[in-house]
Short mmCIF file of C-alpha atoms in Angstrom, two decimals:
data_model
loop_
_atom_site.label_atom_id
_atom_site.label_comp_id
_atom_site.label_asym_id
_atom_site.label_seq_id
_atom_site.Cartn_x
_atom_site.Cartn_y
_atom_site.Cartn_z
CA MET A 1 76.86 117.18 28.37
CA MET A 2 79.56 115.02 29.19
CA TYR A 3 82.51 117.10 28.08
CA LEU A 4 80.93 120.03 29.54
CA LYS A 5 80.89 118.21 32.86
CA GLU A 6 84.52 116.76 31.98
CA MET A 7 85.94 120.37 31.80
CA TYR A 8 83.56 121.83 34.68
CA VAL A 9 81.70 123.63 32.58
CA ILE A 10 78.44 122.96 34.42
CA ASP A 11 77.89 120.41 37.00
CA PHE A 12 74.84 117.65 37.37
CA ASP A 13 74.04 114.33 39.24
CA VAL A 14 74.62 111.64 35.72
CA GLU A 15 72.36 108.93 37.30
CA ASP A 16 69.29 112.19 37.78
CA LYS A 17 67.15 112.18 34.86
CA LYS A 18 65.74 115.16 36.10
CA GLN A 19 68.33 116.71 36.43
CA TYR A 20 70.15 115.58 33.61
CA ALA A 21 67.09 116.59 31.34
CA ALA A 22 67.19 120.16 33.77
CA SER A 23 70.69 120.92 32.42
CA TYR A 24 69.67 119.73 28.85
CA ARG A 25 67.24 122.32 27.60
CA ALA A 26 69.87 125.11 29.79
CA VAL A 27 72.69 123.98 27.55
CA GLN A 28 70.45 124.58 24.56
CA ARG A 29 68.81 127.72 24.89
CA PHE A 30 72.26 129.25 26.13
CA LEU A 31 73.61 127.64 22.25
CA LYS A 32 70.17 128.82 20.62
CA ALA A 33 70.62 132.30 21.93
CA GLN A 34 74.32 132.13 20.44
CA GLY A 35 72.96 131.54 17.24
CA TYR A 36 73.92 127.91 17.00
CA LYS A 37 71.98 125.03 15.12
CA ARG A 38 71.16 121.65 15.28
CA GLY A 39 72.12 119.54 12.00
CA SER A 40 74.95 119.47 10.33
CA ARG A 41 76.01 122.04 7.53
CA LYS A 42 74.05 121.18 4.45
CA GLY A 43 75.88 119.65 1.23
CA THR A 44 74.49 118.52 -2.35
CA SER A 45 74.53 115.10 -3.40
CA THR A 46 72.44 113.22 -5.57
CA TYR A 47 72.07 110.11 -6.96
CA HIS A 48 70.02 108.56 -10.12
CA LEU A 49 68.10 105.22 -9.37
CA SER A 50 68.68 102.98 -11.66
CA THR A 51 65.80 101.07 -13.19
CA ALA A 52 66.08 97.53 -11.36
CA ASN A 53 66.45 99.30 -8.64
CA ALA A 54 63.24 102.07 -8.92
CA LEU A 55 61.28 98.40 -9.59
CA ALA A 56 62.01 97.14 -6.25
CA ARG A 57 61.41 100.84 -5.15
CA ASP A 58 57.94 100.37 -6.43
CA THR A 59 57.26 97.02 -5.77
CA TYR A 60 57.95 97.34 -2.21
CA VAL A 61 55.71 100.51 -1.64
CA LYS A 62 53.22 98.64 -3.04
CA LEU A 63 52.86 95.76 -1.01
CA MET A 64 53.76 97.93 2.33
CA HIS A 65 52.23 100.66 2.10
CA PRO A 66 48.64 99.06 2.12
CA HIS A 67 49.83 97.47 5.58
CA SER A 68 50.48 100.64 6.96
CA THR A 69 47.46 101.81 6.74
CA ALA A 70 45.21 99.28 7.30
CA PRO A 71 42.22 98.40 10.42
CA THR A 72 44.02 95.09 10.74
CA ARG A 73 47.63 95.02 9.60
CA PRO A 74 50.34 92.18 9.86
CA ASN A 75 53.77 91.86 12.78
CA VAL A 76 56.12 92.94 11.45
CA VAL A 77 59.59 92.61 12.37
CA TYR A 78 62.28 95.06 11.22
CA THR A 79 65.98 93.81 10.89
CA ASP A 80 68.99 95.09 10.68
CA GLU A 81 72.73 95.50 11.46
CA SER A 82 75.24 98.41 12.86
CA TYR A 83 78.13 99.17 15.12
CA ILE A 84 79.81 101.19 17.82
CA HIS A 85 83.02 102.58 18.08
CA HIS A 86 85.02 101.97 21.49
CA HIS A 87 85.16 106.50 20.86
CA TYR A 88 81.98 107.11 19.81
CA LYS A 89 80.83 110.04 21.24
CA SER A 90 78.28 112.97 20.49
CA HIS A 91 79.38 115.98 21.20
CA HIS A 92 80.42 118.26 17.95
CA GLN A 93 78.58 115.71 16.07
CA ASP A 94 75.21 117.82 15.15
CA LEU A 95 76.58 121.75 15.97
CA PHE A 96 77.69 124.43 13.85
CA ASP A 97 77.89 128.26 13.77
CA PRO A 98 75.77 129.13 10.57
CA SER A 99 78.03 132.46 10.18
CA ASP A 100 81.49 130.59 9.77
CA ASP A 101 82.06 129.47 6.26
CA HIS A 102 84.97 127.91 7.73
CA ASP A 103 83.15 125.82 10.54
CA VAL A 104 84.43 122.48 9.20
CA GLN A 105 84.87 119.90 11.72
CA SER A 106 87.09 116.66 10.32
CA LYS A 107 86.03 113.27 11.10
CA GLU A 108 88.10 111.74 13.82
CA LYS A 109 90.72 109.72 12.22
CA HIS A 110 91.14 107.23 15.04
CA LYS A 111 87.50 105.85 16.58
CA GLY A 112 89.39 102.77 18.34
CA ARG A 113 88.14 99.05 18.15
CA ARG A 114 84.25 98.64 17.28
CA TYR A 115 81.00 96.47 18.87
CA CYS A 116 78.75 94.97 15.93
CA PHE A 117 75.40 94.58 17.30
CA VAL A 118 71.95 93.00 15.11
CA ALA A 119 69.14 92.66 16.21
CA GLY A 120 64.68 92.96 15.28
CA ILE A 121 62.57 95.14 16.63
CA LEU A 122 58.40 94.46 16.74
CA ASP A 123 55.61 95.85 15.05
CA SER A 124 52.39 94.78 15.80
CA PRO A 125 49.02 95.64 16.70
CA THR A 126 48.57 93.04 19.49
CA LEU A 127 51.56 92.24 20.91
CA VAL A 128 54.09 94.99 22.87
CA SER A 129 56.58 96.15 20.65
CA LYS A 130 60.20 94.99 21.48
CA VAL A 131 64.15 94.71 20.98
CA MET A 132 64.37 90.80 19.90
CA ALA A 133 67.13 88.76 19.66
CA LEU A 134 69.87 91.64 20.30
CA ASP A 135 73.29 89.90 19.86
CA ILE A 136 76.82 92.24 20.45
CA PHE A 137 80.31 91.10 19.43
CA THR A 138 83.36 92.24 18.15
CA GLY A 139 84.90 90.92 15.48
CA GLY A 140 88.62 90.52 16.09
CA LYS A 141 91.17 90.90 19.44
CA SER A 142 92.28 94.04 18.04
CA ARG A 143 92.04 97.02 15.85
CA ALA A 144 94.47 96.10 13.03
CA LYS A 145 92.18 92.65 12.61
CA GLU A 146 89.01 94.07 12.08
CA PRO A 147 87.91 94.88 8.37
CA GLN A 148 87.47 97.89 7.41
CA ASP A 149 83.64 97.93 6.58
CA TYR A 150 81.95 96.59 9.33
CA HIS A 151 79.59 94.40 6.84
CA GLY A 152 82.51 91.83 6.77
CA MET A 153 81.89 91.16 10.53
CA PHE A 154 79.06 89.19 9.41
CA ASP A 155 78.59 86.45 7.11
CA HIS A 156 76.71 83.85 5.85
CA ALA A 157 76.81 81.27 8.63
CA TYR A 158 76.72 84.01 11.32
CA TYR A 159 73.30 85.66 10.07
CA VAL A 160 71.67 81.67 9.66
CA LYS A 161 72.19 80.77 12.51
CA TRP A 162 71.42 84.25 14.31
CA PHE A 163 67.97 84.03 12.15
CA GLY A 164 67.13 80.96 13.88
CA ARG A 165 67.43 82.75 17.04
CA LEU A 166 65.47 85.62 15.79
CA LEU A 167 62.73 82.76 14.43
CA ASP A 168 62.32 80.51 17.42
CA GLU A 169 62.16 83.74 20.14
CA MET A 170 59.21 85.05 17.49
CA ASP A 171 57.54 81.52 18.23
CA ALA A 172 57.74 81.94 21.89
CA SER A 173 57.04 85.12 21.70
CA GLY A 174 53.21 84.05 20.11
CA VAL A 175 54.22 86.37 16.55
CA THR A 176 52.18 84.61 13.69
CA ASN A 177 52.14 85.15 10.10
CA ALA A 178 55.03 88.43 10.28
CA LEU A 179 56.09 90.14 7.63
CA ILE A 180 60.02 90.14 8.29
CA ILE A 181 62.26 93.68 6.88
CA LEU A 182 65.76 93.72 6.05
CA ASP A 183 68.17 95.24 3.60
CA ASN A 184 70.37 93.99 0.23
CA ALA A 185 72.83 92.88 2.41
CA LYS A 186 74.73 89.88 0.13
CA TYR A 187 74.92 87.33 3.76
CA HIS A 188 70.64 88.18 3.36
CA LYS A 189 70.38 86.34 -0.05
CA CYS A 190 72.72 83.66 0.47
CA LEU A 191 71.63 80.83 -1.20
CA PRO A 192 71.81 77.08 -0.64
CA GLU A 193 75.42 75.42 -0.52
CA SER A 194 74.51 72.60 -2.83
CA THR A 195 73.36 75.42 -5.73
CA PRO A 196 75.79 75.14 -8.75
CA THR A 197 77.37 78.19 -9.58
CA SER A 198 79.15 79.70 -12.80
CA GLY A 199 82.99 78.69 -11.90
CA ARG A 200 82.15 74.80 -11.78
CA ARG A 201 82.90 72.36 -13.73
CA LYS A 202 80.99 71.73 -16.85
CA SER A 203 79.84 67.76 -15.96
CA VAL A 204 78.58 69.13 -12.16
CA LEU A 205 76.07 71.91 -14.49
CA LEU A 206 74.86 69.33 -16.46
CA ASP A 207 74.25 67.38 -13.44
CA ALA A 208 72.48 70.83 -12.13
CA CYS A 209 70.35 70.95 -15.03
CA ARG A 210 69.20 67.27 -15.57
CA LEU A 211 68.12 68.06 -11.94
CA TYR A 212 66.42 71.41 -11.80
CA GLY A 213 64.32 69.51 -15.45
CA ILE A 214 66.25 71.49 -17.53
CA SER A 215 66.16 69.84 -21.06
CA THR A 216 70.04 69.85 -22.83
CA THR A 217 71.98 68.13 -26.03
CA GLY A 218 75.09 67.75 -23.81
CA ASN A 219 76.36 69.38 -26.64
CA GLU A 220 75.98 72.96 -25.15
CA PHE A 221 78.91 74.93 -24.19
CA LYS A 222 79.24 75.78 -20.51
CA SER A 223 78.87 79.69 -21.02
CA GLU A 224 75.29 78.35 -22.88
CA LEU A 225 74.64 75.81 -19.56
CA TRP A 226 75.33 78.32 -17.01
CA ASP A 227 72.93 80.57 -18.30
CA MET A 228 70.56 78.21 -18.32
CA LEU A 229 70.68 77.38 -14.71
CA ALA A 230 70.79 81.11 -14.08
CA SER A 231 67.27 81.69 -15.23
CA HIS A 232 66.07 78.93 -13.43
CA ILE A 233 68.17 79.60 -10.25
CA LYS A 234 67.00 83.37 -10.07
CA ALA A 235 63.20 81.93 -10.82
CA ASN A 236 62.66 79.17 -8.88
CA VAL A 237 65.66 78.99 -5.45
CA ARG A 238 65.58 80.67 -2.63
CA PRO A 239 67.40 82.78 -0.28
CA VAL A 240 68.00 80.00 2.83
CA ILE A 241 66.08 82.63 5.74
CA VAL A 242 63.53 82.98 3.54
CA GLU A 243 63.22 79.59 3.13
CA MET A 244 63.74 78.91 6.77
CA ALA A 245 60.96 81.98 7.17
CA LYS A 246 58.56 79.95 5.67
CA ASN A 247 58.71 77.11 7.03
CA ARG A 248 57.57 79.23 9.92
CA GLY A 249 55.03 81.03 8.38
CA HIS A 250 56.39 84.46 7.84
CA CYS A 251 57.28 86.61 4.98
CA VAL A 252 61.18 87.73 4.55
CA VAL A 253 60.59 91.10 1.90
CA TYR A 254 63.68 93.35 1.07
CA THR A 255 64.14 96.97 1.57
CA PRO A 256 64.92 98.58 -1.44
CA PRO A 257 68.22 99.93 -2.08
CA HIS A 258 68.78 103.10 -1.12
CA HIS A 259 66.07 103.63 0.67
CA SER A 260 67.16 103.16 4.66
CA ASP A 261 65.24 105.99 6.36
CA LEU A 262 62.14 103.33 4.92
CA GLN A 263 63.40 101.24 7.93
CA PRO A 264 62.67 102.25 10.95
CA ILE A 265 65.20 99.95 12.94
CA GLU A 266 67.29 102.59 11.67
CA ILE A 267 66.43 105.24 13.84
CA VAL A 268 66.63 102.60 16.99
CA TRP A 269 70.41 102.82 16.00
CA ALA A 270 70.56 106.27 16.34
CA ILE A 271 68.97 106.84 19.77
CA VAL A 272 70.69 103.82 21.55
CA LYS A 273 73.73 105.11 20.16
CA GLY A 274 73.22 108.43 20.70
CA GLU A 275 72.55 107.66 24.04
CA VAL A 276 75.43 105.76 24.95
CA GLY A 277 77.60 108.59 23.08
CA ARG A 278 76.26 111.15 25.62
CA GLN A 279 77.95 109.03 28.43
CA TYR A 280 81.44 108.85 26.70
CA THR A 281 84.54 110.74 28.48
CA ASP A 282 88.18 110.32 28.62
CA MET A 283 87.73 107.30 30.97
CA THR A 284 85.49 105.45 28.81
CA LYS A 285 86.84 101.98 28.58
CA PHE A 286 86.25 99.53 25.27
CA ALA A 287 84.11 97.48 28.13
CA ASP A 288 82.02 100.24 29.17
CA VAL A 289 80.30 100.84 25.45
CA LYS A 290 79.22 97.05 25.63
CA VAL A 291 77.23 98.17 29.64
CA ARG A 292 76.44 101.40 28.21
CA LEU A 293 74.93 99.88 24.73
CA GLU A 294 73.17 96.82 26.62
CA ALA A 295 71.74 99.49 28.75
CA ALA A 296 70.63 101.44 25.80
CA PHE A 297 68.53 98.70 24.24
CA ALA A 298 66.79 97.95 28.28
CA ASN A 299 65.67 101.35 28.13
CA LEU A 300 64.02 100.96 25.13
CA LYS A 301 60.20 101.93 25.80
CA PRO A 302 57.84 100.62 23.51
CA ASP A 303 55.96 103.83 23.18
CA SER A 304 59.75 104.55 21.68
CA ILE A 305 59.58 101.84 19.16
CA LYS A 306 56.24 102.62 17.78
CA GLY A 307 56.98 105.88 17.07
CA CYS A 308 60.30 104.93 15.20
CA VAL A 309 57.86 102.39 12.72
CA ARG A 310 55.32 105.88 12.83
CA ALA A 311 58.34 108.03 11.21
CA ALA A 312 59.52 105.45 9.02
CA GLN A 313 56.06 104.73 7.92
CA GLU A 314 55.47 108.35 7.33
CA LYS A 315 57.99 108.61 4.57
CA LEU A 316 56.43 105.38 3.10
CA LYS A 317 53.12 107.43 3.12
CA MET A 318 55.15 110.38 1.13
CA LEU A 319 56.50 108.15 -1.14
CA HIS A 320 53.43 106.33 -2.06
CA GLU A 321 51.66 109.77 -2.60
CA HIS A 322 55.09 110.64 -4.87
CA LEU A 323 54.32 107.57 -7.29
CA VAL A 324 51.09 107.63 -7.50
CA GLN A 325 51.35 111.65 -8.10
CA ILE A 326 54.13 110.52 -11.33
CA ASP A 327 51.39 107.55 -12.49
CA ALA A 328 49.14 110.95 -13.07
CA LEU A 329 51.80 113.26 -15.20
CA ALA A 330 49.78 114.13 -17.95
CA TYR A 331 53.27 113.95 -19.80
CA ASP A 332 55.46 111.72 -20.44
CA GLU A 333 58.85 111.78 -18.53
CA GLU A 334 62.30 111.69 -20.19
CA SER A 335 63.82 107.99 -19.95
CA SER A 336 67.50 107.73 -18.73
CA ASP A 337 67.28 104.69 -21.47
CA ASP A 338 67.20 106.83 -24.18
CA SER A 339 70.92 108.21 -23.43
CA ASP A 340 73.80 106.74 -24.91
CA ASN A 341 75.54 106.83 -21.62
CA SER A 342 73.24 105.69 -19.69
CA SER A 343 74.86 103.00 -17.04
CA ASP A 344 72.25 100.76 -15.42
CA ASP A 345 71.98 98.68 -17.89
CA GLY A 346 71.76 95.10 -16.16
CA GLY A 347 70.55 97.10 -12.64
CA ASP A 348 72.52 97.57 -9.47
CA SER A 349 72.43 95.46 -6.79
CA GLU A 350 73.52 95.14 -3.41
#
């Protein structure tokens, strides 16, 4: 819409929401009449879930599905991180000509600097849904100093500090006994600094075995000591943020890998970034993006957040039904473990 206004194709008052909506509907009707379709040209992409990831999926569904349908459901806080580029804009991103096989638009290569942001959204049976602990920041003084993957803008120290802020805000808002949902980023799962690692010298590993009550003879090789320690750590040592949440009466739940559609906050990101992108013009400065991003979060209504949660819960319901159908099959499934080419031994991790 802003692009059409820039090109003097249409004119409307940006501050007048009714006028903007009327102009938007008029453009939609025109594009539909011209034969365009909303969306992106469909390709084919598939992935195979490893045994470990399939188990993580099933465990998550078994835990969360009853909560989504129960009359007395718990408080749930969904958290995630994302980013937005300086030159992020909505036009040309969701429109294509279905009759033109050559209508394949390339992605922009110069998107400018980016703002990273992290937040939580509250879904509660008794409290008003809202955004919690929003933090927006840049990760470098220039584009060249930013890591290519936006996850590199976050680290364990930052996340622990932010997570503490989230817990404080939950306490202040009266959010108790909550499930805190987050993905499998490495900085979400870091263990206490005192936890031994495989690279430590043998004497340190021996001391750790004594500390954990693991019996040794002292004659084991370092690899054997680490094998015993690794099993104990996996079973008994919890990530830092899991302990932080537990100490406040909450429970951390990790979403299964490759299932971002179960995270309603992903839809919130799309709404917020879409609102920012629709305001982009060639005159947009980097600082303008942050102002618009903050305004987009402020404009989020409780009903909008609830709608995002319902959409994700519907996906959860469909996945649960699918798993029930799989369990009810009257014949054996072909197991990937039977294949000599299976690459799933050891599982995936994120």
